[in-house]
CSV table of C-alpha atoms in Angstrom, one decimal:
chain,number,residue,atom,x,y,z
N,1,UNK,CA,0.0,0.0,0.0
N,2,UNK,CA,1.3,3.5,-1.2
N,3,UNK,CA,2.4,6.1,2.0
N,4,UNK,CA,0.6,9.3,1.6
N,5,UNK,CA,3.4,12.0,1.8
N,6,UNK,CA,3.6,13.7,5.3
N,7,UNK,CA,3.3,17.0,6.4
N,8,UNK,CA,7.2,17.7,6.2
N,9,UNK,CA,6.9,16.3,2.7
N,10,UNK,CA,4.2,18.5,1.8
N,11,UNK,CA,6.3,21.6,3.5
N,12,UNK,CA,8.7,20.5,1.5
N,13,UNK,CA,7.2,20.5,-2.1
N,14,UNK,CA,5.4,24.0,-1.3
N,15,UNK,CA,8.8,25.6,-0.4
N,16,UNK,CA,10.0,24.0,-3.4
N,17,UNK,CA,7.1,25.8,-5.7
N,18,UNK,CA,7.5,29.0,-3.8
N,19,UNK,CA,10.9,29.1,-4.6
N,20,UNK,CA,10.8,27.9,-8.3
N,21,UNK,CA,8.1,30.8,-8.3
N,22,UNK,CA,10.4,33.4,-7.3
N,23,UNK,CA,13.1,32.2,-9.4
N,24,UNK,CA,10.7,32.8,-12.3
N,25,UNK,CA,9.4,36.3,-11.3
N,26,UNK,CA,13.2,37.0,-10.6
N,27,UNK,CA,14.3,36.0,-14.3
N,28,UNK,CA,10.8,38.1,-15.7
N,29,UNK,CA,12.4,41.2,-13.7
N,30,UNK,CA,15.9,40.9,-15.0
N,31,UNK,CA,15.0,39.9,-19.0
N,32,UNK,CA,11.5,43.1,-18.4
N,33,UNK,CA,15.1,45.4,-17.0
N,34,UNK,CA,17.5,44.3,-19.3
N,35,UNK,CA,14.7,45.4,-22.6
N,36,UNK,CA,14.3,48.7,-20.8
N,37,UNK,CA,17.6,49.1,-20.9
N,38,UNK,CA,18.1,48.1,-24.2
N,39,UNK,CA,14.9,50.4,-25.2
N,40,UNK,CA,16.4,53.5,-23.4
N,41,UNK,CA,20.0,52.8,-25.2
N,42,UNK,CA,18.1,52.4,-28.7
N,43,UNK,CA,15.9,56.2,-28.0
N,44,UNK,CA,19.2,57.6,-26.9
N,45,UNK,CA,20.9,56.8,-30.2
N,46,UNK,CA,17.9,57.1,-32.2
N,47,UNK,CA,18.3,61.0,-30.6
N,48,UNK,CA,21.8,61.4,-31.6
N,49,UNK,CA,20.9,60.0,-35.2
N,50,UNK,CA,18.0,62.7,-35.6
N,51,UNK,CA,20.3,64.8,-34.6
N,52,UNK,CA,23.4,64.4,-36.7
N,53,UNK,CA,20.8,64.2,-40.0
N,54,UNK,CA,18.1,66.5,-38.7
N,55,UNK,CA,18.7,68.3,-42.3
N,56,UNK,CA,18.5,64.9,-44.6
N,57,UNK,CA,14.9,63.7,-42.4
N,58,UNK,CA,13.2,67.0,-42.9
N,59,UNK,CA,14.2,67.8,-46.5
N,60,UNK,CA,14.8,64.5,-47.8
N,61,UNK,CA,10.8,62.1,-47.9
N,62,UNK,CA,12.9,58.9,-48.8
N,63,UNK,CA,14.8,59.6,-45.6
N,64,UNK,CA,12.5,60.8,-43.7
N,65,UNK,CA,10.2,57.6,-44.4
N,66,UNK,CA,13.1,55.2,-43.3
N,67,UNK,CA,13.6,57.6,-39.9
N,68,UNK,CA,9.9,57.0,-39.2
N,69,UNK,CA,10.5,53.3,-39.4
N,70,UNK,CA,13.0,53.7,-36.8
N,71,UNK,CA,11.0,55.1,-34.6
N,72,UNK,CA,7.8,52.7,-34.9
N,73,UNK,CA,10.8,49.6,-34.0
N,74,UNK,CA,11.7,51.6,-30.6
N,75,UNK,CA,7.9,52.6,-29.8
N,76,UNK,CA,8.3,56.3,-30.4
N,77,UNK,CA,5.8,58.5,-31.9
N,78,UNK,CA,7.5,61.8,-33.2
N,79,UNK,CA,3.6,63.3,-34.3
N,80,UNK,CA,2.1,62.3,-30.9
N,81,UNK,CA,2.9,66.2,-29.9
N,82,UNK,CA,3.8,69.2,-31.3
N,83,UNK,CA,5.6,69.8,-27.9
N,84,UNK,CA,8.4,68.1,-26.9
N,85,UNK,CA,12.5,67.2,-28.0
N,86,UNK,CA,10.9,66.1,-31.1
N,87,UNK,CA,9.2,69.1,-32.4
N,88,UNK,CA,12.0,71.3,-31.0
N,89,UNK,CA,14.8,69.5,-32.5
N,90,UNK,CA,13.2,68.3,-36.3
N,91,UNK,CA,10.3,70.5,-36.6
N,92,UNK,CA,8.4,67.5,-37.8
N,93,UNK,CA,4.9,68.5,-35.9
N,94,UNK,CA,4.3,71.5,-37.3
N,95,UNK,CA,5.6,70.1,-40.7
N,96,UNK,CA,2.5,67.4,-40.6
N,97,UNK,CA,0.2,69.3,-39.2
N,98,UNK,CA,0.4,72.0,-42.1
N,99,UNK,CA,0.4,69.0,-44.3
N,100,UNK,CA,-2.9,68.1,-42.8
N,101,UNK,CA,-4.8,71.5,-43.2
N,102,UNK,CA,-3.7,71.8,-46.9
N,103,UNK,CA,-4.8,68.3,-47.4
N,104,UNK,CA,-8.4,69.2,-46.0
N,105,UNK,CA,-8.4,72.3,-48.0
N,106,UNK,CA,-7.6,69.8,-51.3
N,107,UNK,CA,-9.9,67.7,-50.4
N,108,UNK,CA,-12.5,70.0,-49.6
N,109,UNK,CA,-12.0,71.9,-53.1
N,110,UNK,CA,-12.3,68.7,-55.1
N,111,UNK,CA,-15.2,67.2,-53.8
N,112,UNK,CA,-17.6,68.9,-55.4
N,113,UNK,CA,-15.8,67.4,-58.9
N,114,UNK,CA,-14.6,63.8,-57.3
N,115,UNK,CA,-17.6,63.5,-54.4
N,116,UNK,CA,-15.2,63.4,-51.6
N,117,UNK,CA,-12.8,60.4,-53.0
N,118,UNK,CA,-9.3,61.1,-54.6
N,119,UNK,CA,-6.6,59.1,-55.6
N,120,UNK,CA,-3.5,59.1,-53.4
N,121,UNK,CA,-1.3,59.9,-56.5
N,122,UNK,CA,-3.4,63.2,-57.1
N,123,UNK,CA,-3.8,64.8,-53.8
N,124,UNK,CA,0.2,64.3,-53.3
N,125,UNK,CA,0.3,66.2,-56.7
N,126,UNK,CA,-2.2,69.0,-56.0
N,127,UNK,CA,-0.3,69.2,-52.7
N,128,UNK,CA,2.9,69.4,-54.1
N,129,UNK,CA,1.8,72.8,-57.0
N,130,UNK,CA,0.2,74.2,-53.4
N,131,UNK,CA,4.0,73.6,-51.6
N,132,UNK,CA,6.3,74.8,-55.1
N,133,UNK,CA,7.6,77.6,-53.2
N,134,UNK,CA,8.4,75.7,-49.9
N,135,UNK,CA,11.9,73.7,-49.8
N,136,UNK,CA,10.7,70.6,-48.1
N,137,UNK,CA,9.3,67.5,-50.6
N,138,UNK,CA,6.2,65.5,-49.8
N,139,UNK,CA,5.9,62.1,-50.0
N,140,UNK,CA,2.7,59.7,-50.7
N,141,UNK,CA,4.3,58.4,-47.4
N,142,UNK,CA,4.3,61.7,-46.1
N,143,UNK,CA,0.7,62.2,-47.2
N,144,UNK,CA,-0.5,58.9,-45.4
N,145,UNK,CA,1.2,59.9,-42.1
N,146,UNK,CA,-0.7,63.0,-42.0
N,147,UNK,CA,-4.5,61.6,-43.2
N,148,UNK,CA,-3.7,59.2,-40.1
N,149,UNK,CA,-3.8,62.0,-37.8
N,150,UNK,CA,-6.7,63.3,-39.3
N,151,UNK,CA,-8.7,60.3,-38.2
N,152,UNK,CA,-9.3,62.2,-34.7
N,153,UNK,CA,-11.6,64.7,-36.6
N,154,UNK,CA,-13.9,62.0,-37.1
N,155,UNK,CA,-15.3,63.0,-40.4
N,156,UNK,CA,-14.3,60.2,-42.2
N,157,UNK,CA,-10.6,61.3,-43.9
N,158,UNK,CA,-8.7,57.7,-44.6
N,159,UNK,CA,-6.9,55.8,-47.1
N,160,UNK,CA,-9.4,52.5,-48.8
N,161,UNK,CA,-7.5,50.6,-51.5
N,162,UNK,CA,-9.3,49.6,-54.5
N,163,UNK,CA,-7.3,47.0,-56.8
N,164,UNK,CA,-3.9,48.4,-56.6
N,165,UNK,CA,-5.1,52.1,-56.4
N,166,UNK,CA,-5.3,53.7,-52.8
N,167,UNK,CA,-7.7,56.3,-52.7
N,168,UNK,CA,-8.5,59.1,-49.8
N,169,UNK,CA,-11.8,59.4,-48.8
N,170,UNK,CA,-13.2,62.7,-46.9
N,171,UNK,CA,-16.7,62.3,-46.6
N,172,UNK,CA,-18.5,59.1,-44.4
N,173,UNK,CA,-19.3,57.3,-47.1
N,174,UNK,CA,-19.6,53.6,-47.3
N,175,UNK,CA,-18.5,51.5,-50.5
N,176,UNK,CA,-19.7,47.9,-50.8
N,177,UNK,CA,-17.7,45.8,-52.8
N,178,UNK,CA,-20.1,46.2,-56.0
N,179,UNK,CA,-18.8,49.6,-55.7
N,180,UNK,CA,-15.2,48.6,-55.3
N,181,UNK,CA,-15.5,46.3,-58.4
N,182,UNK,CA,-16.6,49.1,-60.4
N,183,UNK,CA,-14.0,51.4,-59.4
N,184,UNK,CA,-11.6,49.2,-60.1
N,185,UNK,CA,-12.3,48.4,-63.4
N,186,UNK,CA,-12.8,52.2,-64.4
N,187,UNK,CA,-9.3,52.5,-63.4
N,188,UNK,CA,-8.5,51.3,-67.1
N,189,UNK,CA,-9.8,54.1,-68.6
N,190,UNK,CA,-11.4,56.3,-66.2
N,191,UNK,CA,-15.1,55.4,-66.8
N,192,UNK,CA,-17.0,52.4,-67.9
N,193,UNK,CA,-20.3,51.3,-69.3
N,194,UNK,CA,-22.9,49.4,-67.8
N,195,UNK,CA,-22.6,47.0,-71.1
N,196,UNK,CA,-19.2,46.3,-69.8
N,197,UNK,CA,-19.8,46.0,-66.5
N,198,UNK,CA,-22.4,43.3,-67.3
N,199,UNK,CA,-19.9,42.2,-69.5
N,200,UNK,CA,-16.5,42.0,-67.6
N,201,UNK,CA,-18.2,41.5,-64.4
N,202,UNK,CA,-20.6,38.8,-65.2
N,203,UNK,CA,-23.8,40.9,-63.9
N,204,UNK,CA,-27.3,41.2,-64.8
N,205,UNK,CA,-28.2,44.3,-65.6
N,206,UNK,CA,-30.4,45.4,-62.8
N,207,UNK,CA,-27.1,44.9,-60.6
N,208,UNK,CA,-24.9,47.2,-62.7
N,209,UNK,CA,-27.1,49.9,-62.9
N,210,UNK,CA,-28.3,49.8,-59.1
N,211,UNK,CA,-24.7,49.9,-58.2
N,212,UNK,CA,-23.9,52.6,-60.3
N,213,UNK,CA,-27.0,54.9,-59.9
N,214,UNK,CA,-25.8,54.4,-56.1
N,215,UNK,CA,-22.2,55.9,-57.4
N,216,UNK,CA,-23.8,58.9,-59.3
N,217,UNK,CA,-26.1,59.3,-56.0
N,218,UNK,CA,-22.9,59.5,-53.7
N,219,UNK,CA,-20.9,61.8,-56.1
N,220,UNK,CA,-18.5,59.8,-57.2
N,221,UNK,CA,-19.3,59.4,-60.9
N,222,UNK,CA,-20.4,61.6,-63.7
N,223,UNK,CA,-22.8,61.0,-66.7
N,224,UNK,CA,-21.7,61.6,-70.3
N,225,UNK,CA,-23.9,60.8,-73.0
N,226,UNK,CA,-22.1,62.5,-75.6
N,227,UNK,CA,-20.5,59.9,-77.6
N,228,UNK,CA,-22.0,58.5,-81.5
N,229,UNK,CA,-22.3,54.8,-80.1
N,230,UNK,CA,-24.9,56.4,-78.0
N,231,UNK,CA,-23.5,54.7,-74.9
N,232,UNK,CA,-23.7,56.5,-71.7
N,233,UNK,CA,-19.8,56.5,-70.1
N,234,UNK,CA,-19.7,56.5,-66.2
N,235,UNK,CA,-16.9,59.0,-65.5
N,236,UNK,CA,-15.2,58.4,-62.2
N,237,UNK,CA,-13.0,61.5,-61.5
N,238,UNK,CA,-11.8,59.6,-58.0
N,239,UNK,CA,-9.6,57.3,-60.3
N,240,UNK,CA,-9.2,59.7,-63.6
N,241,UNK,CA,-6.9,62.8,-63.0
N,242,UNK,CA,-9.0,66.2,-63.3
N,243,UNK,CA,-6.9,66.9,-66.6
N,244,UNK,CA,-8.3,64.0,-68.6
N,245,UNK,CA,-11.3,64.6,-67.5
N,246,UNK,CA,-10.9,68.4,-69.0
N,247,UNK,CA,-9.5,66.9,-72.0
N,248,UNK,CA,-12.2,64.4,-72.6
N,249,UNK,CA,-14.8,66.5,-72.5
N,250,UNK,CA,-13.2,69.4,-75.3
């Protein structure tokens, strides 16, 4: 017949557990120290590097994109504030927020031609003829680093992706992925028909044109009936630079 262990054995094996726990909590606290340490070292010379190439990070976007990346690996937000070493020493608050306000006052100026959704692309371009006088380049990088603080407004600036196209959208509106599919294949020419929607798409009719009528209802498209095969082209400005639209319609 098997013993049952005693009470010194039991003493025993708790003492044992308490001190395997400690050991455990002991090793936690030195490899939780030794990161912070580590962390701290990594700020510190991420500092000195901003520093040293202060000039490159806020002239250069390429740079300045790869600096950003830095920062993300060592958890440090350089836009959290515009207070702070970080605004003092690079300037880099006040250089996104400015980006910010001219890319609501783009954004705002276009929509009554693109319904509140522009291609990335374009609003870097419109952004850069509104910044030809001012020494520092903007990135598409640059441009999406700036739309992500203007998520706090709350009235609906992001980035959505549509095939390979990212577009910015300033208004609340939602796109289903009909819409999405249509988008994406205007992207092609700039506008499509609702015979070759049916056609490339595989849809019945009623679904083309309820998709699209939603489209025209939201903005985003415009009609032209102008055209000798008599069929009506959906125009979708969002993914068709203002110019060809100008062009197209002379």
């Amino acid at each position: 017949m098997r013993r049952r262990p005693g009470i010194g054995g039991l003493q025993t094996a708790a003492a044992a557990r308490d001190q395997y726990r400690a050991l455990g909590e002991n090793v936690a606290k030195i490899r939780t120290d030794l990161m912070k340490e580590q962390l701290a070292t990594f700020r510190s010379q991420l500092e000195d590097f901003a520093r040293k190439h202060k000039n490159d990070i806020r002239k250069n976007p390429a740079f300045r994109a790869q600096f950003h990346e830095m920062c993300t690996k060592v958890g440090v937000d350089p836009l959290a504030s515009n207070k702070g070493f970080w605004a003092e020493l690079l300037g880099i608050g006040d250089f996104y927020y400015e980006l910010g306000v001219q890319i609501v006052q783009i954004c705002l100026a276009t929509r009554p031609h693109n319904g509140g959704l522009i291609s990335l692309p374009e609003l870097c371009n419109l952004i850069r003829q509104k910044r030809k006088s001012d020494r520092e380049a903007v990135s598409e990088d640059d441009c999406l680093r700036a739309i992500s603080k203007l998520k706090v407004l709350g009235s609906g600036f992001e980035v959505i992706s549509v095939g390979k196209k990212k577009l910015v959208r300033s208004v609340p509106t939602e796109l289903n992925k009909d819409h999405n599919e249509i988008l994406e294949l205007a992207q092609a020419q700039g506008f499509v028909t609702i015979d070759e929607v049916e056609r490339r798409l595989s849809w019945t009719p009623g679904r083309a044109i309820d998709a699209l009528d939603t489209l025209l209802d939201e903005g985003l498209a415009m009609i032209d009936d102008g055209h000798k095969d008599g069929k009506r082209r959906y125009w979708f400005p969002c993914v068709s630079p203002i110019a060809a639209l100008v062009g197209a319609d002379t």
